[in-house]
Coordinates of C-alpha atoms and ligand atoms in Angstrom, one line a residue:
X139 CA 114.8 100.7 90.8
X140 CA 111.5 101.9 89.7
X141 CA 111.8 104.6 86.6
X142 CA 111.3 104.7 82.5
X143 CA 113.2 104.1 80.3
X144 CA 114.2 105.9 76.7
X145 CA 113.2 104.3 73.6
X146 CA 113.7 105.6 70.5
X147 CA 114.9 103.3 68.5
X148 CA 116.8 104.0 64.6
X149 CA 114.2 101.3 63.4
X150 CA 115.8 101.0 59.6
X151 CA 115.2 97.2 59.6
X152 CA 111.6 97.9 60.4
X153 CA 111.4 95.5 63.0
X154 CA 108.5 97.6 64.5
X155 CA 105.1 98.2 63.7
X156 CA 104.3 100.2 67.3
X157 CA 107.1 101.8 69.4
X158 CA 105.2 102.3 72.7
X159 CA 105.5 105.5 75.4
X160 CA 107.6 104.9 78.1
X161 CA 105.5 103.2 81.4
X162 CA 107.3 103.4 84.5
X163 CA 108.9 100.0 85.5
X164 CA 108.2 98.5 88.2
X165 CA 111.3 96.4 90.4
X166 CA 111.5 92.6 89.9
X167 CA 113.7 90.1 88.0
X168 CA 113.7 92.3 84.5
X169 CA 113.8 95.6 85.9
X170 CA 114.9 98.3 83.4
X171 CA 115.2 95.5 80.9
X172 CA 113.8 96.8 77.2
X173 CA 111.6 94.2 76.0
X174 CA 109.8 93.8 72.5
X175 CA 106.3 92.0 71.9
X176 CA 105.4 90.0 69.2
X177 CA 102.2 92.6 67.7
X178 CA 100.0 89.0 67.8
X179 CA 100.0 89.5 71.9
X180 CA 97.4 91.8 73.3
X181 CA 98.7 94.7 75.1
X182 CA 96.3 97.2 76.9
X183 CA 96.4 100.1 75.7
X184 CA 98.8 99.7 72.9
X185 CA 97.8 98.8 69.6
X186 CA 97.8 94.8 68.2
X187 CA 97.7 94.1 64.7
X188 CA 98.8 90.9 63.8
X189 CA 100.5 92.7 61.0
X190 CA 97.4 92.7 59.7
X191 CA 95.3 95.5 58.2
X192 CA 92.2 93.8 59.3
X193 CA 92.9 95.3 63.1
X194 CA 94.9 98.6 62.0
X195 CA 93.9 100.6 65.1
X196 CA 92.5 97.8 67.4
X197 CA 94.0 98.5 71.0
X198 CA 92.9 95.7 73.3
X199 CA 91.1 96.2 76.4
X200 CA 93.7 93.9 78.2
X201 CA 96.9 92.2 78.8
X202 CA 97.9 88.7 77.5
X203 CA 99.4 86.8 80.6
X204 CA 103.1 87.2 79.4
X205 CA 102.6 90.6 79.0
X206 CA 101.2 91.0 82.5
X207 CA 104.1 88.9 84.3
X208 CA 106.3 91.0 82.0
X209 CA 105.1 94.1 83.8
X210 CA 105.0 92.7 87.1
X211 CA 108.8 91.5 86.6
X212 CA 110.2 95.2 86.0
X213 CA 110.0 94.8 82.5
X214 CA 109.7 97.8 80.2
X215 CA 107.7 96.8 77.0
X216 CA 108.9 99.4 74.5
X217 CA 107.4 97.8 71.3
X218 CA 105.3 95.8 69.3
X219 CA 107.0 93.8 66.7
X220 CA 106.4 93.3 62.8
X221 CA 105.6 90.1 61.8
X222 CA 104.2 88.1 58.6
X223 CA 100.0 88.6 59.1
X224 CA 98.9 86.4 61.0
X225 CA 101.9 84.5 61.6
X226 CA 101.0 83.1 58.2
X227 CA 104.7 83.0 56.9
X228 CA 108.3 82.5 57.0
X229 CA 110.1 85.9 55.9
X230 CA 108.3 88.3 57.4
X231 CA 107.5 89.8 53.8
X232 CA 103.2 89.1 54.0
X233 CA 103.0 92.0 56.6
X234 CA 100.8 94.5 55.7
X235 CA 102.9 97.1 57.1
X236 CA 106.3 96.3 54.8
X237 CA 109.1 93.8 54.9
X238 CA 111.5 93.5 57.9
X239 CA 114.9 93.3 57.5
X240 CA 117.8 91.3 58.3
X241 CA 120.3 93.0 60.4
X242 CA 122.5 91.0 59.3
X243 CA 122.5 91.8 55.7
X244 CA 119.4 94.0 55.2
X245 CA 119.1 92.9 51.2
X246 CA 117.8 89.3 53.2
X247 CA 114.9 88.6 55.1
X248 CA 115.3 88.0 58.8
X249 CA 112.8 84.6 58.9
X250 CA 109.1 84.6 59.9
X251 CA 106.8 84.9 61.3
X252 CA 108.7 86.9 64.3
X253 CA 110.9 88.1 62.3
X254 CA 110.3 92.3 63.8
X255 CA 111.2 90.3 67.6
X256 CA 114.6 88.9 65.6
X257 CA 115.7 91.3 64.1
X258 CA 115.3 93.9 66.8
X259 CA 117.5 91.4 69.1
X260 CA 119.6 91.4 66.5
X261 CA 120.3 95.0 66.1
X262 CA 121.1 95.5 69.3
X263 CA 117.7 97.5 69.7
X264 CA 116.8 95.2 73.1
X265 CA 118.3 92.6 74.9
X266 CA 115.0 90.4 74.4
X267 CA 111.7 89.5 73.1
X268 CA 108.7 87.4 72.7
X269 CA 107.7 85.5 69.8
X270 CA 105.2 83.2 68.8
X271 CA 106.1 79.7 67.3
X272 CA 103.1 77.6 65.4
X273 CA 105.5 76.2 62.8
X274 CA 108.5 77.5 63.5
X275 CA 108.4 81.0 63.6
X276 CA 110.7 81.7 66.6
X277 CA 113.3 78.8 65.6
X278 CA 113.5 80.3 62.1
X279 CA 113.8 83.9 63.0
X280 CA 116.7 83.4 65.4
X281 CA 118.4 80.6 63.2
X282 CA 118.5 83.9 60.2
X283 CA 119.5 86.6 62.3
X284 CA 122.0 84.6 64.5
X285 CA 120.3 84.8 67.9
X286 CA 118.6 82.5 70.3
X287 CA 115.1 81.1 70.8
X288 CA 113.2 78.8 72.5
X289 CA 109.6 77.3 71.6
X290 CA 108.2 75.9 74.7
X291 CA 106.8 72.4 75.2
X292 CA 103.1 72.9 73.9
X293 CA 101.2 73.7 77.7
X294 CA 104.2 75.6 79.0
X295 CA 103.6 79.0 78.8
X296 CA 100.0 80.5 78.7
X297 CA 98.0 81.9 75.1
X298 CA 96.0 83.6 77.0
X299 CA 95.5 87.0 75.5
X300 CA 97.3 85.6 72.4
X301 CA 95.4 86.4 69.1
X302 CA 95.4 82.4 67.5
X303 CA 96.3 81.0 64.5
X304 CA 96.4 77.3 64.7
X305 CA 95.4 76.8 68.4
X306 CA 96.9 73.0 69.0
X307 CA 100.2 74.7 67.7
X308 CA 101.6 77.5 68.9
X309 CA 103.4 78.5 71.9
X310 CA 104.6 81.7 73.3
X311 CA 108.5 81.9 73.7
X312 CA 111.8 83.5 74.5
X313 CA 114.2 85.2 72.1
X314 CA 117.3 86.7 73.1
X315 CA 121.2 87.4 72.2
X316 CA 122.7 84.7 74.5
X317 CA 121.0 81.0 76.2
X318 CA 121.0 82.9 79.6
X319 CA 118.7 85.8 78.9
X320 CA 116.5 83.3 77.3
X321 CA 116.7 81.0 80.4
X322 CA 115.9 84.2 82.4
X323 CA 112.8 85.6 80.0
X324 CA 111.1 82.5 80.2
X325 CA 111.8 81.9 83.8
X326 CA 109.4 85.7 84.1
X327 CA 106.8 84.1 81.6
X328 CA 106.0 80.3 81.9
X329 CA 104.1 80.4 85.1
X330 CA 100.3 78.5 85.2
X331 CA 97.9 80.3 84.2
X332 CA 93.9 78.5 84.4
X333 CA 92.5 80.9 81.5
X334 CA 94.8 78.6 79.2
X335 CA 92.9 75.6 79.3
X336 CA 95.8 73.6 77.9
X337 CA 98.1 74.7 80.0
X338 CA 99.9 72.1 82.5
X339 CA 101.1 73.3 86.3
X340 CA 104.8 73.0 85.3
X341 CA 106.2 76.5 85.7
X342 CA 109.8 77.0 84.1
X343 CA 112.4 78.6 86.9
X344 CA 115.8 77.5 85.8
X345 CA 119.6 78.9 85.7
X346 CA 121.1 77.2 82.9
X347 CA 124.0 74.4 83.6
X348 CA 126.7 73.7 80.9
X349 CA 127.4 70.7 82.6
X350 CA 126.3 67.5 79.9
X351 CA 128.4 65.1 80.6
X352 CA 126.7 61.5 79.4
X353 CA 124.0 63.2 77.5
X354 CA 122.6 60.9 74.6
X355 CA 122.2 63.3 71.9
X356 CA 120.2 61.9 68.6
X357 CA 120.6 62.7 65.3
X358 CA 118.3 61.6 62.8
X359 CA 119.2 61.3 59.3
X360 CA 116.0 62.9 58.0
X361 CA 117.1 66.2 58.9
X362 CA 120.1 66.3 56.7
X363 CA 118.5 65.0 53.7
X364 CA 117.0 66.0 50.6
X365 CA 116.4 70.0 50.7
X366 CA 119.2 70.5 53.4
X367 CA 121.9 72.6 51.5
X368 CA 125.1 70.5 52.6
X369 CA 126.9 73.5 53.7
X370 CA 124.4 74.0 56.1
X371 CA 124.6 70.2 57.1
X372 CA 128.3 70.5 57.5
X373 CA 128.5 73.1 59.7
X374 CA 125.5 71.6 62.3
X375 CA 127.6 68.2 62.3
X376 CA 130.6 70.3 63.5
X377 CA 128.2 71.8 65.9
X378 CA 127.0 68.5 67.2
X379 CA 130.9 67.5 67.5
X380 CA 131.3 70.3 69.7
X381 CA 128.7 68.3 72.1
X382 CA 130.5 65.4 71.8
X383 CA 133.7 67.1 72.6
X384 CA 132.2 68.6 76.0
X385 CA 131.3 65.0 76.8
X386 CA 127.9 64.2 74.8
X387 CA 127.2 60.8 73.1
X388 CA 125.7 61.0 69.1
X389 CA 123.5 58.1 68.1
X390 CA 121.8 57.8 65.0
X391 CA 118.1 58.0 65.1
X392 CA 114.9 57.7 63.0
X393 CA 111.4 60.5 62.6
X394 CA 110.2 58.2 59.5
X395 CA 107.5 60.4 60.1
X396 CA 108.7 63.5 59.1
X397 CA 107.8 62.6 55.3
X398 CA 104.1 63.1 56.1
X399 CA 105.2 66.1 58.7
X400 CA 104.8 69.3 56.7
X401 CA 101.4 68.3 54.4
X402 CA 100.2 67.3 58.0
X403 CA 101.1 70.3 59.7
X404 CA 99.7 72.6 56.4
X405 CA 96.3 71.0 56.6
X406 CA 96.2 71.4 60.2
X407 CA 97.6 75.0 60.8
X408 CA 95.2 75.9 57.8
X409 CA 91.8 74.2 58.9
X410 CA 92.4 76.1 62.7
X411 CA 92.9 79.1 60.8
X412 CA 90.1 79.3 58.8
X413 CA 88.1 78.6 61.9
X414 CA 90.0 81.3 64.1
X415 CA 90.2 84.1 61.3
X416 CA 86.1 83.7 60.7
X417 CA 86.0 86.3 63.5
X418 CA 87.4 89.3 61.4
X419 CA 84.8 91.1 59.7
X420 CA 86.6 94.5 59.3
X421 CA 83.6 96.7 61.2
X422 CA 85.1 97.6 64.5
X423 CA 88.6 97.7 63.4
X424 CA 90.9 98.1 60.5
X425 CA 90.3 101.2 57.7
X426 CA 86.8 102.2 56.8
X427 CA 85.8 100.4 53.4
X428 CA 82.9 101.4 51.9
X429 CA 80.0 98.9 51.1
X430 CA 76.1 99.5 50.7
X431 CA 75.5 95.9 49.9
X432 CA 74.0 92.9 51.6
X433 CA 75.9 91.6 55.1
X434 CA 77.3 88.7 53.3
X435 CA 78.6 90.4 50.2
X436 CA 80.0 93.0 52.7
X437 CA 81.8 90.4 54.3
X438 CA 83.2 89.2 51.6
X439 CA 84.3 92.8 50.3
X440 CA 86.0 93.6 53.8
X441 CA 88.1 90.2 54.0
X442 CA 89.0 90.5 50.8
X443 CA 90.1 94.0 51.1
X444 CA 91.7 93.5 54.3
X445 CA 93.0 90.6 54.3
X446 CA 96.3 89.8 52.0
X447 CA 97.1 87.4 49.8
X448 CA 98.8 84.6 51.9
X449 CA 95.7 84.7 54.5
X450 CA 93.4 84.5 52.2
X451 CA 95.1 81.5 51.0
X452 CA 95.3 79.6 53.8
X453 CA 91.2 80.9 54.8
X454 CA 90.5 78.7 51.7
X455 CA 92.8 75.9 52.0
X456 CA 91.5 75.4 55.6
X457 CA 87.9 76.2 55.0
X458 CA 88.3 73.0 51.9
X459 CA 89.8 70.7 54.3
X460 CA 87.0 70.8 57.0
X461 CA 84.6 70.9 54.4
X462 CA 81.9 68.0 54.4
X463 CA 83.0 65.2 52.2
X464 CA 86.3 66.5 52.7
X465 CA 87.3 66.5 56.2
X466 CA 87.9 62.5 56.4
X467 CA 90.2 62.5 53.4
X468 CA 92.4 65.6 54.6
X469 CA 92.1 66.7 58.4
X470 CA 91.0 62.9 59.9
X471 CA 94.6 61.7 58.0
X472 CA 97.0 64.8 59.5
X473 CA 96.0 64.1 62.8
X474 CA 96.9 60.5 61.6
X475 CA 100.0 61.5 60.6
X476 CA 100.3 63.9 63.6
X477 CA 100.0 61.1 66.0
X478 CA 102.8 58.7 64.0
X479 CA 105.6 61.9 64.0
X480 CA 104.9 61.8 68.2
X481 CA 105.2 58.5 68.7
X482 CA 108.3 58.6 66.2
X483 CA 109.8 61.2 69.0
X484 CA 109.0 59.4 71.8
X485 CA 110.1 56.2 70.6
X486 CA 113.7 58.0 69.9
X487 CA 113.0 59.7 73.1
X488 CA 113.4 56.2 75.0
X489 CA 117.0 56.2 73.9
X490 CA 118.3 59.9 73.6
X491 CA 117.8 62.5 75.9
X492 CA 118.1 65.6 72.9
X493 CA 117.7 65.5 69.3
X494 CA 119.9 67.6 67.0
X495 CA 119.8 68.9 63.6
X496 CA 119.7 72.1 61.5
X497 CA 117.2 74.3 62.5
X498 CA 116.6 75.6 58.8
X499 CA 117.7 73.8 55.5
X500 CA 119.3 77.0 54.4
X501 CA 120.3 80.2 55.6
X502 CA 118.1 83.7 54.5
X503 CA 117.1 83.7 51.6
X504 CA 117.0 87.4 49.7
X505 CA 113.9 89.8 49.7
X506 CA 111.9 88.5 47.3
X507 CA 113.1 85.3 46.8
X508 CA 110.7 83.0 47.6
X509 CA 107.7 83.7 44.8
X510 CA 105.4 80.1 44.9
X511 CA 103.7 79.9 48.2
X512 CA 105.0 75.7 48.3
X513 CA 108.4 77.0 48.0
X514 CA 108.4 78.6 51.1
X515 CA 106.2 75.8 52.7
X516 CA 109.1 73.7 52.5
X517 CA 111.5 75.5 54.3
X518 CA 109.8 74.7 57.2
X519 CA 110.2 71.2 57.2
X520 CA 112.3 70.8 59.8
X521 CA 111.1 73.0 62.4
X522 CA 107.2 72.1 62.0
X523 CA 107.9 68.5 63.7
X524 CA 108.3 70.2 67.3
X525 CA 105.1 71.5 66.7
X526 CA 103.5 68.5 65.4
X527 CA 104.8 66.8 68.7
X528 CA 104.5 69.4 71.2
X529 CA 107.9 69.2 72.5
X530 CA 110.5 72.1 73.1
X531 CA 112.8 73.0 71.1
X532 CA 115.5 75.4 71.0
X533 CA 117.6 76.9 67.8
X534 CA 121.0 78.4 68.6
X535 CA 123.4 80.0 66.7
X536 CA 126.4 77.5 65.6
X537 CA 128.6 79.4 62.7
X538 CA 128.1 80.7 59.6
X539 CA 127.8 79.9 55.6
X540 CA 128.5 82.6 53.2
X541 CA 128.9 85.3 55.8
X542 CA 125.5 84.3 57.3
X543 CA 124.1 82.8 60.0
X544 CA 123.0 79.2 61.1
X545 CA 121.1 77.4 63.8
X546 CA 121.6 74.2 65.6
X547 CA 118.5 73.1 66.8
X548 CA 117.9 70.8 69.7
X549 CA 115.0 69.4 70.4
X550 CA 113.7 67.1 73.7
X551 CA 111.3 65.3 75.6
X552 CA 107.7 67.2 76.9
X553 CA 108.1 69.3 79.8
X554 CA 112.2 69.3 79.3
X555 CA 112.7 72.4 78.3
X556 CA 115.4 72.8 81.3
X557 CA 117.4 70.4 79.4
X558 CA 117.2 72.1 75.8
X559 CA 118.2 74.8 77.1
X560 CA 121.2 72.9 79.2
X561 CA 122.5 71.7 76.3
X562 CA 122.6 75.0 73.9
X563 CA 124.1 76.6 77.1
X564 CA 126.9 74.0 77.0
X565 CA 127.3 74.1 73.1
X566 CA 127.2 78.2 73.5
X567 CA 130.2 78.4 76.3
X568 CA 131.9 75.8 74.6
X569 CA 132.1 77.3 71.9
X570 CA 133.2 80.9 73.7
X571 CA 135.8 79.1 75.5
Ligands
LIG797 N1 106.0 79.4 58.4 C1 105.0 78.6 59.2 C2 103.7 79.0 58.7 O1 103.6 79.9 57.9 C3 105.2 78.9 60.6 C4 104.6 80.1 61.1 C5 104.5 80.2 62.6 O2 105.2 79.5 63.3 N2 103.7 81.2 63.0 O3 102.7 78.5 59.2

C-alpha cells in the first residue's frame, strides 16, 4: 500500500513547530499511519529545533534511528512537534516558538517537555507519536492530555540522532490514544542499534496481554504524600483497585529514596546540560545577530540572545555544579543519591513485579501558572525516579478531577517493559468492559 498521505492539520493548539510535505510511504507494519516527531529528533531534510531559537533553520543531514525504522515501517512522518527548549520544562510554555495547548481545555497547558506530541494525539491530529522522556516529559504530557505513554527502560530504544539533554537520562518513547498503538509504535522503534553505545540487544516486539492474574503490584506511600493533591490520590487508588479487581495483589512498599530524588535528578540533568548545550554558538544556525566583538564576548552575546531564560538557567546551575571545588559537594552526592533511589527499586523489585502511583501530583495547571522555576521543579517529583533508576515506566489515563485528566503510572523492573505495558493493557480494557 505504498502512497502519501494528506496533512494539513487545524493546528489551533500549536502542537507543531514544522508540518512536513507529504513523502511517499513505504509498506510495512505502520503503513499509512500519520506519525508526529518530537522536533529534539533529527530528521533529514526537515527542520529540528529543539524549540529552540538557537537552531531556527537547522535541517539535519540525517535521520535519528527511530526516524529511520519509522520510515522503513510505512510510516508517514507528517510533523515535528513543539516542545519546551530543550526539553528544559514541564508545560511546554519555555518554547521559543509559543505555548502549546491543551486539547483538553486550551486555557491549560498540555505538560512538558513533549507536550506538541500530546497534544496532537490528543486532538485527534495523529494516531501516534514520539517523545522524549529525561524527567518525565512523556509521562507528564500524556497524564495532562489523557493519553498513553511509555518511557522505555534506559538502553531500550536508540538516541542516536537524538539532540541531548541529560545523556544518562533520557529515552526515546511511544505516545499514543490507546496501550495497543503504543505496544505497536515501540515494537517499530526499539530495535539495537551499535551507534548508541548504551544501548543493550533487547529489542521490544510484543502484542499486549490483559491477562494479570497473580501480579504483585507495589504501592509506595511516598507517592501519595506531601504535594500530591488528594483528589488526585483518590482517584489512582480506585485505579489500582481496578487491578486488584482483575486479579492483582497491592502491597505496600518503600522508595525512602525519593526525598533526595528530584535535587538529585536537578543537579544531574543540569551538569549534562551545561556540558551538551556548550556546542551552540549561534553561527551556523539560528537568526543572524550582529557582533563585531571578540569570539568570546560574541559567544556570550549569541547564547544569550538565543538562548531563553529557563536554558540559560539550567547552563549556569550545571556549569556551578561541575565546577572545581564544587563538583564533590553537588554532582559526587546526586550520583550518591542516584545510586540509593535504584537500589530502593530493586529492593521493592524483589517483592512486586509493578509499582503504581500517580503519574503527576496534580492535573494541568493553567497557562501561566507556574511563575518560580522550583515550583515547577516540583511537580516532577514523581516521574524523575524512573529516570533516576533507568526502569520503564508507563502513565495511563485512569479518570478525571475537575473535568480533567489523570494518569496512573506503573512502573517495573529493567528490560520489562512487556510487563508495563501488560498491566496498563489490563487496567485499560478493564476499565472499557
Ligand atoms: N520537567 C523535567 C525537566 O525540565 C523533565 C523534562 C524532560 O523529561 N525532558 O528537566
Amino acid at each position: 500500500m505504498a502512497g502519501t498521505l494528506e496533512f494539513s492539520p487545524d493546528d489551533r493548539y500549536n502542537a507543531f513547530i514544522t508540518t512536513c510535505r507529504q513523502a511517499p510511504f513505504a509498506d510495512g507494519p505502520l503503513a499509512g499511519t500519520a506519525v508526529a516527531v518530537k522536533d529534539n529528533i533529527s530528521t533529514a531534510g526537515i527542520q529540528t529545533t529543539c524549540g529552540s531559537r538557537i537552531l531556527e533553520g537547522y535541517i539535519p543531514p540525517y535521520d535519528a534511528y527511530v526516524v529511520e525504522l519509522l520510515r522503513s515501517s510505512g510510516a508517514a512522518i507528517v510533523g515535528k512537534t513543539n516542545m519546551d527548549e530543550f526539553g528544559m520544562g514541564s508545560t511546554t510554555e519555555t518554547s521559543a516558538f509559543g505555548p502549546t495547548r491543551n486539547p483538553v481545555d486550551p486555557g491549560r497547558v498540555p505538560g512538558g517537555s513533549s507536550g506538541g506530541s500530546a497534544a496532537a494525539v490528543a486532538a485527534g491530529l495523529v494516531p501516534m507519536a514520539l517523545g522524549t522522556d529525561t524527567g518525565g516529559s512523556i509521562r507528564c504530557p500524556a497524564a495532562f492530555c489523557g493519553i498513553v505513554g511509555l518511557k522505555p527502560t534506559y538502553g531500550r530504544v536508540s538516541r542516536y540522532g537524538l539532540i541531548a539533554y541529560a545523556n544518562s537520562l533520557e529515552q526515546i518513547g511511544p505516545m499514543a490514544r490507546t496501550v495497543e498503538d503504543v505496544s505497536r509504535l515501540m515494537s517499530v522503534i526499539a530495535k539495537y542499534d551499535p551507534r548508541d553505545s548504551t544501548m543493550l540487544d533487547r529489542p521490544y516486539d510484543h502484542r499486549p496481554s490483559a491477562e494479570i492474574k497473580g501480579l504483585q503490584v507495589g504501592v509506595p506511600e511516598e507517592y501519595f504524600g506531601e504535594g500530591v493533591d488528594p483528589r488526585v490520590a483518590e482517584t489512582v487508588k480506585n485505579a489500582i483497585g481496578v487491578l486488584e479487581d482483575l486479579g492483582a495483589t497491592t502491597v505496600p512498599v518503600s522508595i525512602p529514596g525519593m526525598r533526595y530524588a528530584l535535587a538529585a535528578y536537578y543537579v544531574i540533568c543540569t551538569s549534562e546540560a551545561s556540558s551538551n548545550l556548550a556546542r551552540f554558538d549561534g553561527v551556523r544556525y539560528g537568526p543572524a545577530v550582529d557582533t563585531r566583538k571578540s569570539w568570546h564576548e560574541a559567544y556570550q552575546d549569541l547564547r544569550l540572545e538565543l538562548f531563553g531564560p529557563e536554558v540559560r538557567r539550567r547552563i549556569m546551575l550545571g556549569t556551578f555544579a561541575l565546577s572545581a571545588g564544587y563538583a564533590g559537594r553537588y554532582y559526587a552526592k546526586a550520583q550518591v543519591a542516584r545510586r540509593n533511589i535504584q537500589q530502593d527499586f530493586e529492593r521493592a523489585f524483589r517483592e512486586v513485579d509493578i509499582i503504581a502511583g500517580p503519574t503527576m501530583p496534580t492535573v494541568a495547571f493553567r497557562l501561566g501558572e507556574k511563575t518560580d522555576p522550583l515550583s515547577m521543579y516540583l511537580s516532577d517529583i514523581l516521574t524523575v525516579p524512573a529516570n533516576l533508576a533507568g526502569i520503564p515506566s508507563i502513565s495511563v489515563p485512569c479518570g478525571r478531577v475537575d473535568g480533567l485528566p489523570v494518569g496512573l503510572q506503573l512502573m517495573g523492573r529493567q528490560f520489562e517493559d512487556e510487563r508495563v505495558v501488560d498491566a496498563a493493557y489490563a487496567y485499560e480494557q478493564g476499565v472499557r468492559a
